[in-house]
Short mmCIF file of C-alpha atoms in Angstrom, two decimals:
data_model
loop_
_atom_site.label_atom_id
_atom_site.label_comp_id
_atom_site.label_asym_id
_atom_site.label_seq_id
_atom_site.Cartn_x
_atom_site.Cartn_y
_atom_site.Cartn_z
CA MET M 24 164.33 24.02 135.95
CA GLN M 25 165.74 20.43 136.73
CA GLN M 26 164.32 20.61 140.22
CA VAL M 27 160.82 21.36 138.80
CA LEU M 28 161.06 18.64 136.21
CA ALA M 29 162.18 16.10 138.89
CA LEU M 30 159.06 16.96 140.94
CA ILE M 31 156.91 16.50 137.84
CA GLU M 32 158.50 13.04 137.32
CA ASN M 33 157.86 12.03 140.95
CA LYS M 34 154.24 13.24 140.75
CA LYS M 35 153.77 11.25 137.56
CA GLN M 36 154.79 8.02 139.35
CA ASP M 37 152.13 8.72 142.09
CA PHE M 38 149.53 9.62 139.40
CA ALA M 39 150.03 6.21 137.67
CA LYS M 40 148.87 4.52 140.88
CA LEU M 41 145.44 6.01 140.83
CA PRO M 42 142.52 3.48 141.11
CA LEU M 43 141.08 4.34 137.65
CA PHE M 44 144.28 2.98 136.08
CA SER M 45 144.17 -0.19 138.01
CA PHE M 46 140.57 -0.65 136.99
CA MET M 47 141.45 0.04 133.30
CA GLN M 48 143.98 -2.80 133.49
CA ASN M 49 141.59 -5.31 135.04
CA LYS M 50 141.02 -7.88 132.30
CA SER M 51 138.27 -9.62 134.15
CA ILE M 52 136.11 -6.56 133.14
CA HIS M 53 134.96 -6.20 129.53
CA PRO M 54 137.09 -3.61 127.74
CA LYS M 55 134.08 -1.36 126.91
CA ASP M 56 133.18 -1.16 130.47
CA ARG M 57 136.77 -0.20 131.29
CA LEU M 58 136.33 2.89 129.04
CA SER M 59 132.74 3.63 130.26
CA PHE M 60 133.96 6.75 132.07
CA ALA M 61 134.75 8.37 128.63
CA PRO M 62 131.86 10.99 128.69
CA ILE M 63 133.35 12.40 131.89
CA ILE M 64 136.55 13.58 130.26
CA ILE M 65 134.80 15.41 127.31
CA PRO M 66 135.05 18.80 129.08
CA LEU M 67 138.65 18.23 129.88
CA ALA M 68 139.58 17.20 126.29
CA MET M 69 137.56 19.96 124.69
CA GLY M 70 138.72 22.55 127.17
CA PHE M 71 142.33 21.78 126.70
CA GLY M 72 141.85 22.17 122.96
CA GLU M 73 140.58 25.66 123.73
CA LEU M 74 143.56 26.39 126.03
CA CYS M 75 145.84 25.42 123.19
CA ASN M 76 144.18 27.73 120.74
CA HIS M 77 143.55 30.78 123.09
CA VAL M 78 145.82 30.62 126.10
CA PHE M 79 148.92 28.55 125.53
CA ARG M 80 149.49 29.99 122.02
CA GLU M 81 150.63 33.49 121.63
CA GLU M 82 151.47 34.70 118.14
CA PRO M 83 153.54 36.47 116.98
CA THR M 84 156.40 35.94 119.39
CA THR M 85 160.13 36.39 119.65
CA ASN M 86 160.34 34.36 122.87
CA GLU M 87 161.94 30.90 122.24
CA ILE M 88 159.92 29.19 124.90
CA GLN M 89 156.69 30.63 123.59
CA ALA M 90 157.52 29.63 120.06
CA LEU M 91 157.97 25.96 121.16
CA LEU M 92 154.66 26.12 122.97
CA ASN M 93 153.04 27.57 119.91
CA GLN M 94 154.24 24.58 117.84
CA HIS M 95 153.03 22.14 120.51
CA THR M 96 149.55 23.64 120.62
CA TYR M 97 149.12 22.98 116.84
CA GLU M 98 149.98 19.31 117.53
CA GLU M 99 147.55 19.03 120.47
CA HIS M 100 144.44 21.21 119.87
CA PHE M 101 142.25 18.81 117.74
CA HIS M 102 142.60 15.48 119.75
CA TRP M 103 139.20 16.00 121.42
CA GLN M 104 137.59 15.19 117.99
CA TRP M 105 138.89 11.64 118.35
CA LEU M 106 137.33 11.40 121.76
CA LEU M 107 133.88 12.21 120.46
CA GLU M 108 134.45 9.77 117.64
CA ASP M 109 135.27 6.98 120.06
CA ILE M 110 132.34 7.78 122.28
CA GLU M 111 130.13 7.32 119.24
CA LYS M 112 131.73 3.93 118.48
CA LEU M 113 131.40 2.92 122.20
CA ASP M 114 127.80 3.96 122.21
CA LEU M 115 128.35 5.87 125.38
CA HIS M 116 126.41 9.02 124.64
CA HIS M 117 123.98 9.07 127.54
CA CYS M 118 121.98 12.08 126.36
CA SER M 119 119.55 12.07 123.47
CA LYS M 120 118.65 15.77 123.69
CA LEU M 121 120.78 18.84 123.56
CA THR M 122 119.53 20.17 126.84
CA ASP M 123 120.35 16.95 128.65
CA ALA M 124 123.77 16.98 127.05
CA MET M 125 124.37 20.49 128.27
CA LEU M 126 123.18 19.67 131.76
CA PHE M 127 125.57 16.74 131.78
CA SER M 128 128.48 18.61 130.47
CA PHE M 129 128.04 21.36 133.11
CA GLY M 130 126.75 19.13 135.81
CA GLU M 131 128.28 17.76 139.07
CA ALA M 132 129.59 14.59 137.41
CA THR M 133 131.96 16.47 135.13
CA LEU M 134 132.89 19.29 137.57
CA LYS M 135 136.39 17.91 138.31
CA SER M 136 137.06 17.32 134.65
CA ARG M 137 136.18 20.92 133.97
CA THR M 138 138.17 22.15 136.87
CA VAL M 139 141.46 20.91 135.28
CA CYS M 140 141.11 23.51 132.63
CA TYR M 141 140.00 26.26 135.08
CA GLN M 142 143.14 25.43 137.13
CA ILE M 143 145.45 25.57 134.14
CA TYR M 144 143.80 28.80 132.79
CA HIS M 145 144.35 30.36 136.25
CA HIS M 146 148.11 29.77 136.04
CA THR M 147 148.68 30.41 132.35
CA PHE M 148 146.56 33.20 130.91
CA GLN M 149 148.93 35.95 129.79
CA ALA M 150 151.61 34.30 131.96
CA ASP M 151 155.39 34.06 131.49
CA PRO M 152 155.92 31.24 128.91
CA ILE M 153 158.03 29.33 131.42
CA PHE M 154 154.91 28.87 133.60
CA LYS M 155 152.84 27.86 130.49
CA PHE M 156 155.48 25.22 129.88
CA VAL M 157 155.18 23.75 133.47
CA ALA M 158 151.39 23.39 133.05
CA MET M 159 151.82 21.94 129.66
CA GLN M 160 154.44 19.46 130.99
CA VAL M 161 152.10 18.22 133.69
CA ALA M 162 149.38 17.75 130.97
CA GLU M 163 151.92 15.80 128.85
CA VAL M 164 153.01 13.38 131.61
CA THR M 165 149.55 12.73 132.77
CA ALA M 166 148.54 11.95 129.24
CA ASN M 167 151.50 9.67 128.87
CA VAL M 168 150.24 7.57 131.75
CA PHE M 169 146.57 7.64 130.66
CA PHE M 170 147.22 6.69 126.97
CA ASN M 171 149.80 4.05 127.74
CA ILE M 172 147.12 2.36 129.85
CA SER M 173 144.15 3.05 127.49
CA GLN M 174 145.87 1.81 124.37
CA PRO M 175 145.88 -1.92 125.33
CA VAL M 176 142.24 -1.69 126.33
CA ALA M 177 141.46 -0.12 122.91
CA LEU M 178 143.25 -2.93 121.16
CA GLU M 179 141.35 -5.56 123.13
CA LEU M 180 138.11 -3.85 122.19
CA GLN M 181 139.18 -3.56 118.55
CA GLU M 182 139.61 -7.35 118.46
CA ILE M 183 135.93 -7.68 119.49
CA THR M 184 134.37 -5.00 117.46
CA GLY M 185 136.68 -4.62 114.45
CA GLN M 186 136.70 -0.87 115.03
CA ASP M 187 139.67 1.49 115.52
CA TYR M 188 139.51 3.75 118.58
CA ARG M 189 141.72 6.69 117.78
CA TYR M 190 141.49 8.58 121.04
CA PHE M 191 142.10 5.74 123.40
CA GLY M 192 144.27 3.64 121.06
CA MET M 193 147.49 3.65 119.28
CA CYS M 194 146.82 6.69 117.12
CA HIS M 195 146.63 9.07 119.95
CA LEU M 196 149.57 7.28 121.83
CA HIS M 197 151.71 7.61 118.80
CA GLU M 198 150.92 11.36 118.54
CA GLU M 199 151.80 11.91 122.18
CA GLU M 200 155.04 10.01 121.98
CA HIS M 201 156.24 11.99 118.86
CA HIS M 202 155.57 15.58 119.89
CA HIS M 203 158.40 18.00 118.94
CA MET M 204 158.56 18.86 122.59
CA ASN M 205 159.76 15.43 123.53
CA THR M 206 162.81 15.41 121.13
CA PRO M 207 166.07 15.16 122.99
CA ASN M 208 167.39 18.52 122.03
CA ILE M 209 164.16 20.27 123.25
CA VAL M 210 164.13 18.26 126.47
CA SER M 211 167.64 19.34 127.06
CA PHE M 212 166.91 22.93 126.31
CA PHE M 213 164.21 23.07 129.00
CA GLN M 214 166.40 21.08 131.49
CA GLN M 215 169.02 23.66 131.23
CA LEU M 216 166.85 26.71 131.76
CA GLU M 217 167.80 28.66 134.97
CA LEU M 218 164.96 29.91 137.16
CA SER M 219 165.07 32.47 139.91
CA ASP M 220 164.12 31.30 143.46
CA GLU M 221 160.76 33.19 142.98
CA GLN M 222 160.17 31.53 139.64
CA ARG M 223 161.17 27.99 140.84
CA GLN M 224 158.67 28.31 143.78
CA GLN M 225 155.87 29.50 141.47
CA ALA M 226 156.59 26.75 138.96
CA ILE M 227 156.46 24.10 141.77
CA THR M 228 153.12 25.47 142.95
CA ILE M 229 151.69 25.35 139.44
CA ALA M 230 152.91 21.71 139.01
CA GLU M 231 151.47 20.66 142.34
CA LEU M 232 148.04 22.29 141.82
CA THR M 233 147.72 21.01 138.22
CA PHE M 234 148.53 17.47 139.25
CA GLU M 235 145.96 17.75 142.07
CA ALA M 236 143.31 18.93 139.60
CA TYR M 237 144.17 15.91 137.11
CA THR M 238 144.08 13.54 140.13
CA GLU M 239 140.66 14.65 141.24
CA ALA M 240 139.41 14.41 137.61
CA MET M 241 140.60 10.79 137.29
CA ASN M 242 139.05 10.00 140.69
CA SER M 243 135.80 11.43 139.46
CA CYS M 244 135.96 9.14 136.45
CA MET M 245 136.14 6.25 138.90
CA ASP M 246 133.22 7.59 141.00
CA PHE M 247 131.11 7.77 137.72
CA VAL M 248 131.96 4.15 136.91
CA TYR M 249 130.77 3.07 140.37
CA LYS M 250 127.48 5.05 140.02
CA GLN M 251 126.85 3.69 136.46
CA ASN M 252 127.36 0.06 137.57
CA PRO M 253 125.92 -0.24 141.16
CA THR M 254 125.06 -3.97 140.74
CA TRP M 255 128.64 -4.92 139.61
CA ASN M 256 130.35 -7.50 141.69
CA THR M 257 132.20 -5.67 144.41
CA LYS M 258 134.98 -8.16 144.34
CA ILE M 259 135.81 -7.10 140.76
CA PHE M 260 136.10 -3.51 141.89
CA ALA M 261 138.21 -4.54 144.76
CA GLU M 262 140.54 -6.38 142.52
CA SER M 263 140.87 -3.35 140.22
CA VAL M 264 141.81 -0.90 142.92
CA ASN M 265 144.09 -3.04 145.19
#
């Protein structure tokens, strides 16, 4: 498993270099605008909650890995509610009618966001718990990158509006950093797991394809920002992605 975890760590470093994260850290742009992509990730956040409840979790179980995954799903499955709450506070709900909201949620703009959950489902439905863990670990490290960058933006915005942003801010980051799965003894447990050559190759494939899906989703967020702000100074965008 150590080889798989090393691959995930390397992929995490590449993921952190995506244009969206440079954009989010560009303080020449208003903090609300740096979170304007939020509606795009609704299907990802809500879909991940569904995966926790109905795919990652399997009860009852006598498998130690599955038991750890089960506990993790109870820590993760409700976070999408904070996203909807933040979108209301940010006034980023673009649709006034249910039909428009459904067309947006299942439209082209959110396709890559939805695809993350499709990809994870493909690899984890009724799968060996070790493969569920690999997909969950990719979700964990991508979240670690995202929320470490979004948290300062949320704090900047809080100073302006006086409102707390639980999804993008400290509340969510604190939850991510204090998952039971991240405790030293659990980390050591997974590091010491022995995989067969076939398992290792399958785990690597899952990690790579899941990272690819998350990367495309983040790039689609950046595309959405560009399309929503066509008159923005191109120099600002250039600064944020270079």
